[in-house]
Coordinates of C-alpha atoms and ligand atoms in Angstrom, one line a residue:
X786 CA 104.4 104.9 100.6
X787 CA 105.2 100.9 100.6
X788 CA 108.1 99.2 99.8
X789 CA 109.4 97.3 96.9
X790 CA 112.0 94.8 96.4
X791 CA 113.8 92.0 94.3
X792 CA 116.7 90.7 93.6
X793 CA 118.4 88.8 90.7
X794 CA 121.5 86.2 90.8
X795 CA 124.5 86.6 89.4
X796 CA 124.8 83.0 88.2
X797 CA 124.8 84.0 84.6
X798 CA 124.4 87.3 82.0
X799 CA 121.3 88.8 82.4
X800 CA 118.8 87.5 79.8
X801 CA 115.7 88.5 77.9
X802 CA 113.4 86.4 80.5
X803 CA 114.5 88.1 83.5
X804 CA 114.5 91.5 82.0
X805 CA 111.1 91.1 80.3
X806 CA 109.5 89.1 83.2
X807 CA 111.1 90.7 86.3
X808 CA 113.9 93.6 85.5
X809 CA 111.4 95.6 83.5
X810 CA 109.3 95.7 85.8
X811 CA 111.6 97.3 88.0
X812 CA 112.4 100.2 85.4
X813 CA 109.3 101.2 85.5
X814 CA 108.5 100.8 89.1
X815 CA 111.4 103.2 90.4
X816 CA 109.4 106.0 88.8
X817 CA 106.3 105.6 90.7
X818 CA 105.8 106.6 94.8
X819 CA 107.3 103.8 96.4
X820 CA 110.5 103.4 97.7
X821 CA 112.4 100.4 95.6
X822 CA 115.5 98.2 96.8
X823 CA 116.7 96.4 93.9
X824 CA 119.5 93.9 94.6
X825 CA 122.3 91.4 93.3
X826 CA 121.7 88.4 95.1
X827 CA 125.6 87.1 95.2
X828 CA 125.3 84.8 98.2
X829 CA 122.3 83.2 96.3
X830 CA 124.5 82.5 93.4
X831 CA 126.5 80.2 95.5
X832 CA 124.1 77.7 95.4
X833 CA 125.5 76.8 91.8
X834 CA 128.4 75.6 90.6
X835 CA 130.9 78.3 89.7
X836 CA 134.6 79.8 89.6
X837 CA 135.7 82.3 92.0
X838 CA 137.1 84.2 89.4
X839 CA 133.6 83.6 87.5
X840 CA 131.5 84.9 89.8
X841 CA 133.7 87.8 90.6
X842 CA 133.7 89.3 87.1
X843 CA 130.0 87.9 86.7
X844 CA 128.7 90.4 90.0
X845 CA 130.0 93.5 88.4
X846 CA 128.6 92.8 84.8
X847 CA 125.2 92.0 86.8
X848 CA 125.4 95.3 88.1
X849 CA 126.3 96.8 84.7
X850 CA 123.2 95.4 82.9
X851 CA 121.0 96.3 85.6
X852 CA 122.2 100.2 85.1
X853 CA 122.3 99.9 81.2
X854 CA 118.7 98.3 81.8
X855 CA 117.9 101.3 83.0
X856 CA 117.5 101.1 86.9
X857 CA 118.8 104.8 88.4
X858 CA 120.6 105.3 91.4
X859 CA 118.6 108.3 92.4
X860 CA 115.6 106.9 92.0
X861 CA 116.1 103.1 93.5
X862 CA 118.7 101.5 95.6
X863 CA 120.7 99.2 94.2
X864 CA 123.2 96.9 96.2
X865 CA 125.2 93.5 96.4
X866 CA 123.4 91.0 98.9
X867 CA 126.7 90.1 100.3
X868 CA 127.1 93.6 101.7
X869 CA 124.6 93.7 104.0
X870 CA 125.5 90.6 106.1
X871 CA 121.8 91.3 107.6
X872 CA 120.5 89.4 105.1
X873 CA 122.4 85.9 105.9
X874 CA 121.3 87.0 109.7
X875 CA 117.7 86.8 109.1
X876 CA 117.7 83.6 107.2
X877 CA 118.8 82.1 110.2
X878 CA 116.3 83.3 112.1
X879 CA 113.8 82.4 109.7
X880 CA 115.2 78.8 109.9
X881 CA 114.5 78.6 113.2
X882 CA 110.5 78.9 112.6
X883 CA 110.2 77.4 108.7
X884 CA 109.1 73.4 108.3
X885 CA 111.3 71.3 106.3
X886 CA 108.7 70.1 104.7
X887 CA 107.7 73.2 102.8
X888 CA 111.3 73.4 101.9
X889 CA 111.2 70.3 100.4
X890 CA 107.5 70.6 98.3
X891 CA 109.0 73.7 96.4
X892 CA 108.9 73.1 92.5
X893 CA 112.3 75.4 92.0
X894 CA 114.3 72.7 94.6
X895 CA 113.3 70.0 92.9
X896 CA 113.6 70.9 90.1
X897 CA 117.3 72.2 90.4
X898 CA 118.0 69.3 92.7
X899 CA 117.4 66.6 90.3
X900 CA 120.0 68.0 87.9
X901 CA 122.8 67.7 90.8
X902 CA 124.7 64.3 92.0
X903 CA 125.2 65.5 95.1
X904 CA 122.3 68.2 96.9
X905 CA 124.2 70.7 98.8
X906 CA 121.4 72.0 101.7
X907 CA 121.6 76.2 100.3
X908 CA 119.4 74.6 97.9
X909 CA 116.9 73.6 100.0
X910 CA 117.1 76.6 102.7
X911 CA 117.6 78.9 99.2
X912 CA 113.9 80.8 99.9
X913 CA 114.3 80.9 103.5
X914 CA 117.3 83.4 102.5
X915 CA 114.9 84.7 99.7
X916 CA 112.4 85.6 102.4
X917 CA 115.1 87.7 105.0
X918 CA 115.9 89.4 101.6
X919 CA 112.2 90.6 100.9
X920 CA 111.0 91.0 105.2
X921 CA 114.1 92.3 105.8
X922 CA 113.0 95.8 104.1
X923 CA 109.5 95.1 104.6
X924 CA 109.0 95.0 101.2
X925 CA 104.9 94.2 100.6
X926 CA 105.5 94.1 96.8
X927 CA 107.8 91.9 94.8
X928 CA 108.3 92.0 90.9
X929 CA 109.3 88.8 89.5
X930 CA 108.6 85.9 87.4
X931 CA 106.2 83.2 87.5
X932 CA 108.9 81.1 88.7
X933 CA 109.0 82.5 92.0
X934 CA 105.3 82.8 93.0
X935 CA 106.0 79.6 95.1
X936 CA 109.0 81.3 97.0
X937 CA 106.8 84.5 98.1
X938 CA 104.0 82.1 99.2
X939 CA 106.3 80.2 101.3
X940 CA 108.0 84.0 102.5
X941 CA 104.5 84.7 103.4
X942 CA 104.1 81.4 105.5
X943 CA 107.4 82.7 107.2
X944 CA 106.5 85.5 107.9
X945 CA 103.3 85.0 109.3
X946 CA 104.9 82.0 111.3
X947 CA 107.5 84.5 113.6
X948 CA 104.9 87.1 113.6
X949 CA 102.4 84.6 115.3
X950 CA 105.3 83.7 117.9
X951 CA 107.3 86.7 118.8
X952 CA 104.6 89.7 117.4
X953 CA 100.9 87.8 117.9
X954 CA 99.7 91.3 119.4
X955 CA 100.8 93.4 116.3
X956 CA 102.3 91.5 112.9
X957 CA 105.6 92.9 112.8
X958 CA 106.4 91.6 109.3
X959 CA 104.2 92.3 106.3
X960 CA 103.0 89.5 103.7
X961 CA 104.9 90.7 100.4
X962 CA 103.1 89.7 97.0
X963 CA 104.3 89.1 93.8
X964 CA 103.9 91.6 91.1
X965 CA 103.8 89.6 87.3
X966 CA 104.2 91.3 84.0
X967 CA 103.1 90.3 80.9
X968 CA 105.7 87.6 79.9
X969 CA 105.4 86.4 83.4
X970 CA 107.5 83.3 81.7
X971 CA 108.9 82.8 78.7
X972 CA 110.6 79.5 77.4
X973 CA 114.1 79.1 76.5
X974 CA 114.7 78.7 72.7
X975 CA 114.3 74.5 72.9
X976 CA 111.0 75.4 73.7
X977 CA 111.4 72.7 76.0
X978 CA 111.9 74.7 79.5
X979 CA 112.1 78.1 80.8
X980 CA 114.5 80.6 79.6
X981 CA 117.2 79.9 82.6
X982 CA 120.9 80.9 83.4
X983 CA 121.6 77.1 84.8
X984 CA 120.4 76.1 81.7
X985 CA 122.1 77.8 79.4
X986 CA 119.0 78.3 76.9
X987 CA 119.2 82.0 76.8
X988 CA 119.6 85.2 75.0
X989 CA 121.8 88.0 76.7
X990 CA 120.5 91.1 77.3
X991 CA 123.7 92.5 75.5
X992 CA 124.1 90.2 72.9
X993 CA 125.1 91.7 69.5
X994 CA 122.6 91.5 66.2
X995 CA 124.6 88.5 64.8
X996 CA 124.8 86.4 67.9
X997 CA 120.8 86.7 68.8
X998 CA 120.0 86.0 65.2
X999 CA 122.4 82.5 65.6
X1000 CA 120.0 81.4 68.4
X1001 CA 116.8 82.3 67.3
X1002 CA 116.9 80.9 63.3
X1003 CA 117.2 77.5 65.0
X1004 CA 115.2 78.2 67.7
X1005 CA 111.9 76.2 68.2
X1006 CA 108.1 77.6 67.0
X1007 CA 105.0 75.9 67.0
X1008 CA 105.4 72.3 65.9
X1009 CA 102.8 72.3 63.6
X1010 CA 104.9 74.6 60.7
X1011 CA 106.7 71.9 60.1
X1012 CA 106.7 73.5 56.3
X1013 CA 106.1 76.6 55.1
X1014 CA 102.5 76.3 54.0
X1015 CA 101.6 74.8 57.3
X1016 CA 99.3 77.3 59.5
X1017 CA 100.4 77.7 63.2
X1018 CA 98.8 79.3 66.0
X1019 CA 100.5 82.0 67.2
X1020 CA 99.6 81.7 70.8
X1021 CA 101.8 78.3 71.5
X1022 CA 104.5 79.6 69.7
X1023 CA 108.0 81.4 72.1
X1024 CA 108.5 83.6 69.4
X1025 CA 105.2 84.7 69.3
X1026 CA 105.3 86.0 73.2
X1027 CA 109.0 87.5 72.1
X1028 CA 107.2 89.5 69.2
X1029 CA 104.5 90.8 72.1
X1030 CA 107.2 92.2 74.0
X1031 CA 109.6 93.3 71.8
X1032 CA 107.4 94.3 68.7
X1033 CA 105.1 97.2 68.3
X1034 CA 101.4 96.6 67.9
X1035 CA 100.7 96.6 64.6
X1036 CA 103.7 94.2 64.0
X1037 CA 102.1 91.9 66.4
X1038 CA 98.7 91.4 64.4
X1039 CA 100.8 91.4 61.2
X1040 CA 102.8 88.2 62.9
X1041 CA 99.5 86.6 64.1
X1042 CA 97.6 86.6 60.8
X1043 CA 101.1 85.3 58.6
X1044 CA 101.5 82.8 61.1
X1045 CA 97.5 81.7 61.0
X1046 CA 97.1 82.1 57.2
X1047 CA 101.2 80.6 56.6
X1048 CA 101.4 83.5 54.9
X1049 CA 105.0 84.0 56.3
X1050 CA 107.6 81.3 57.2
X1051 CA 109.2 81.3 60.6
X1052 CA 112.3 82.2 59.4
X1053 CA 110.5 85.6 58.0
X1054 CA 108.6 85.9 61.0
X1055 CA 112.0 85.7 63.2
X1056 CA 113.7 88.2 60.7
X1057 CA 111.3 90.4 61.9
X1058 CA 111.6 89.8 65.4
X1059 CA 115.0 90.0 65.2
X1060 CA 114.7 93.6 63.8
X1061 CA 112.2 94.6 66.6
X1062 CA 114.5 93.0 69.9
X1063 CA 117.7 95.6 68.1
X1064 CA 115.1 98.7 68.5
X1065 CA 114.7 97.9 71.8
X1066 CA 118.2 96.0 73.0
X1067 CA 120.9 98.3 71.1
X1068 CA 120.1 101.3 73.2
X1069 CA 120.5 98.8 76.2
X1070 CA 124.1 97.8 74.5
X1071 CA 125.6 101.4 73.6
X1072 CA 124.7 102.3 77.8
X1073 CA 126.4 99.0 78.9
X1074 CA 129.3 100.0 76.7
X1075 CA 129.6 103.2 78.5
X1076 CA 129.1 102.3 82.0
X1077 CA 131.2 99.6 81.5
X1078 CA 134.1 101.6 80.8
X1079 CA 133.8 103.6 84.0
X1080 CA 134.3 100.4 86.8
X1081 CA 134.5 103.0 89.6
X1082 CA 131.4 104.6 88.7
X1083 CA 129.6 101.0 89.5
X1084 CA 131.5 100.4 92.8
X1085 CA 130.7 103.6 94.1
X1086 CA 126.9 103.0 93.0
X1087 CA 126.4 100.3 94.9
X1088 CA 128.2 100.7 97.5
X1089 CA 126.2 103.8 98.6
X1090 CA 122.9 101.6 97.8
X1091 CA 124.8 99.1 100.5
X1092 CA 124.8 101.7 102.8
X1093 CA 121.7 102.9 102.4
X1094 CA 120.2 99.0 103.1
X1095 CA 122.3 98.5 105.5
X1096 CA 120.5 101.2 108.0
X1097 CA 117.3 99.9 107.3
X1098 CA 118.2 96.5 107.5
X1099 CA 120.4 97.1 111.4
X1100 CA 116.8 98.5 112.4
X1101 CA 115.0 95.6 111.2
X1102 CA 117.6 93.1 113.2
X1103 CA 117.1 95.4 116.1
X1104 CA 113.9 94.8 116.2
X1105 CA 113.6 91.3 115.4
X1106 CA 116.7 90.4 118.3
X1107 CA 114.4 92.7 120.6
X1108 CA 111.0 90.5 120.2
X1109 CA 113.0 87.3 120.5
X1110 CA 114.8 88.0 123.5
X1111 CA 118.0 88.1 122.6
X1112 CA 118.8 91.6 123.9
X1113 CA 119.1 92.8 127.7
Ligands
ATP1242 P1 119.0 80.6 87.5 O1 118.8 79.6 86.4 O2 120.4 80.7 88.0 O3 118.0 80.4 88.6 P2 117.4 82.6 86.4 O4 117.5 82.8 84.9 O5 116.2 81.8 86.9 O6 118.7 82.0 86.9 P3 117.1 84.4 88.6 O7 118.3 85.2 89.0 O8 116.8 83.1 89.4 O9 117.4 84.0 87.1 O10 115.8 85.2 88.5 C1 115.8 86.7 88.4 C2 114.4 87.1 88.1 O11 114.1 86.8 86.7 C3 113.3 86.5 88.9 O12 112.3 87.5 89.2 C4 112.7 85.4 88.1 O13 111.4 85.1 88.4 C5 112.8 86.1 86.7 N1 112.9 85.1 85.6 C6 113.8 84.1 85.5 N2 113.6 83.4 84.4 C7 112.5 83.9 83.8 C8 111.8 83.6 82.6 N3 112.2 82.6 81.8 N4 110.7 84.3 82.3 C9 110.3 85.3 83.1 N5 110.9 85.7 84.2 C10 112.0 85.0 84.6
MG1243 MG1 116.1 81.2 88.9

């Protein structure tokens, strides 16, 4: 049996890129042999600018989608970062053996970075804190987008890194890899970037039928239908790769060959996409409504996921404070 874990900001509602490139993923992987820690990465979120008040109310609808998602507390544990203050412990220690420099060379920092006046440094030590969260449960597999293939290279570097100092006779932490899905990233609806919170390009997982079809009529398609007669190709197009995870097969080659042969426009084609995303989202919806409406429910859920980390993660610091010498 090996472990699995991710995690998932609360910076922002969950949206249809993390939950078809990452949060999926995890649905489906609670039902299989390996054990699965699945967590709200709130200290993460603090990287961004936000309200207190925001990211309080933000945390518990997180956790909400994630249920209404589908994740199951019997099958996966499921926990607020903040909770198990091992996780800031271990980013320290992993400070202590990771070069600036590879902080500095990842795409996601820049990237974010450029978009700030002033760079606070969470930004930069951001996938240090990303790799305590993932060697912290030994976690060898990690479900998530494209977007943070970088991160796990740089958690493997880390890890290898205080294995080669305080465990060269036996590695002590494992080298986790990423595990992609099929939309390993889709664009935001400018077409111009991916689908991102701090961008504010999405669609929410629990947004109604009316407010998913006011993004998407305006949203962008392949720039070559720039009239109806005009033949596209399906593969450059976002709403293509929505229709390929939202639509069923047959709906898929129907979409392809309209699109190829302008036999559809794109508003027809995103009609039908729009009917497709409420098959799969509305049963997402109704289970958000009721878990909503039970607050304590949620609390209790992941506080007994935070307890259940938290002994794994003591024994982990143990272990790590034992190699370094900071124990008598
Ligand atoms: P932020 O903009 O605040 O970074 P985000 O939208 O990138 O938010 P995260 O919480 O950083 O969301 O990421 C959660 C998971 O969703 C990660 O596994 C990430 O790789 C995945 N993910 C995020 N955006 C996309 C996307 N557009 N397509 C596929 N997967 C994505
Ligand atoms: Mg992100």
């Amino acid at each position: 049996m090996s472990r699995i874990f991710s995690g998932i900001q609360p910076s922002g509602e969950l949206h249809i890129g993390n939950y078809l490139g990452a949060v999926q993923n995890w649905v489906r992987l609670q039902e299989g042999r390996d054990s699965t820690f699945f967590c709200v990465v709130d200290l993460h979120a603090l990287t961004g600018n936000y309200e207190v008040a925001d990211l309080r109310r933000r945390r518990h609808e997180m956790a909400v989608s994630l249920l209404a998602a589908g994740l199951d507390p019997e099958r996966c544990t499921l926990f607020f970062q903040s909770a198990v203050p091992q996780h800031a412990e271990l980013a320290w220690i992993f400070n202590t053996v990771t070069p600036l420099g590879e902080l500095e060379r990842q795409t996601q920092y820049k990237d974010k970075a450029s978009r700030q006046e002033s760079v606070i440094t969470g930004l930069l030590t951001y996938p240090v804190l990303q790799a305590a969260d993932i060697l912290l449960y030994h976690a060898v597999r990690v479900p998530v987008g494209e977007d943070q293939v970088q991160h796990l290279e740089l958690s493997r570097e880390i890890a290898r890194r205080w294995n080669a100092r305080f465990a060269s006779d036996m590695p002590y932490f494992p080298e986790p890899q990423p595990l992609l899905t099929p939309v390993r990233r889709l664009m935001g609806l400018d077409g111009q970037a991916k689908m991102s919170k701090s961008l504010g390009n999405t669609i929410g997982l629990l947004e109604s039928r009316e407010q998913i079809w006011d993004k998407l009529r305006p949203a962008m398609t392949d720039p070559a239908r720039q009239r109806k007669t005009d033949p596209g190709t399906p593969e450059i197009c976002n709403i293509y790769s929505m229709h390929r995870a939202f639509s069923a097969e047959s709906t898929v080659e129907t979409v392809a060959v309209n699109c190829r042969t302008a036999g559809w426009g794109c508003i027809e084609c995103k009609k039908v996409l729009a009917d497709s995303m409420e098959g799969v989202l509305l049963p997402i919806r109704r289970r958000a409504m009721e878990i909503g409406a039970q607050p304590s429910y949620v609390t209790d859920v992941l506080e007994e996921g935070a307890t259940r980390a938290r002994t794994t993660a003591q024994e982990t610091m143990r272990q790590v404070y034992e190699r370094m010498g900071l124990t008598d």
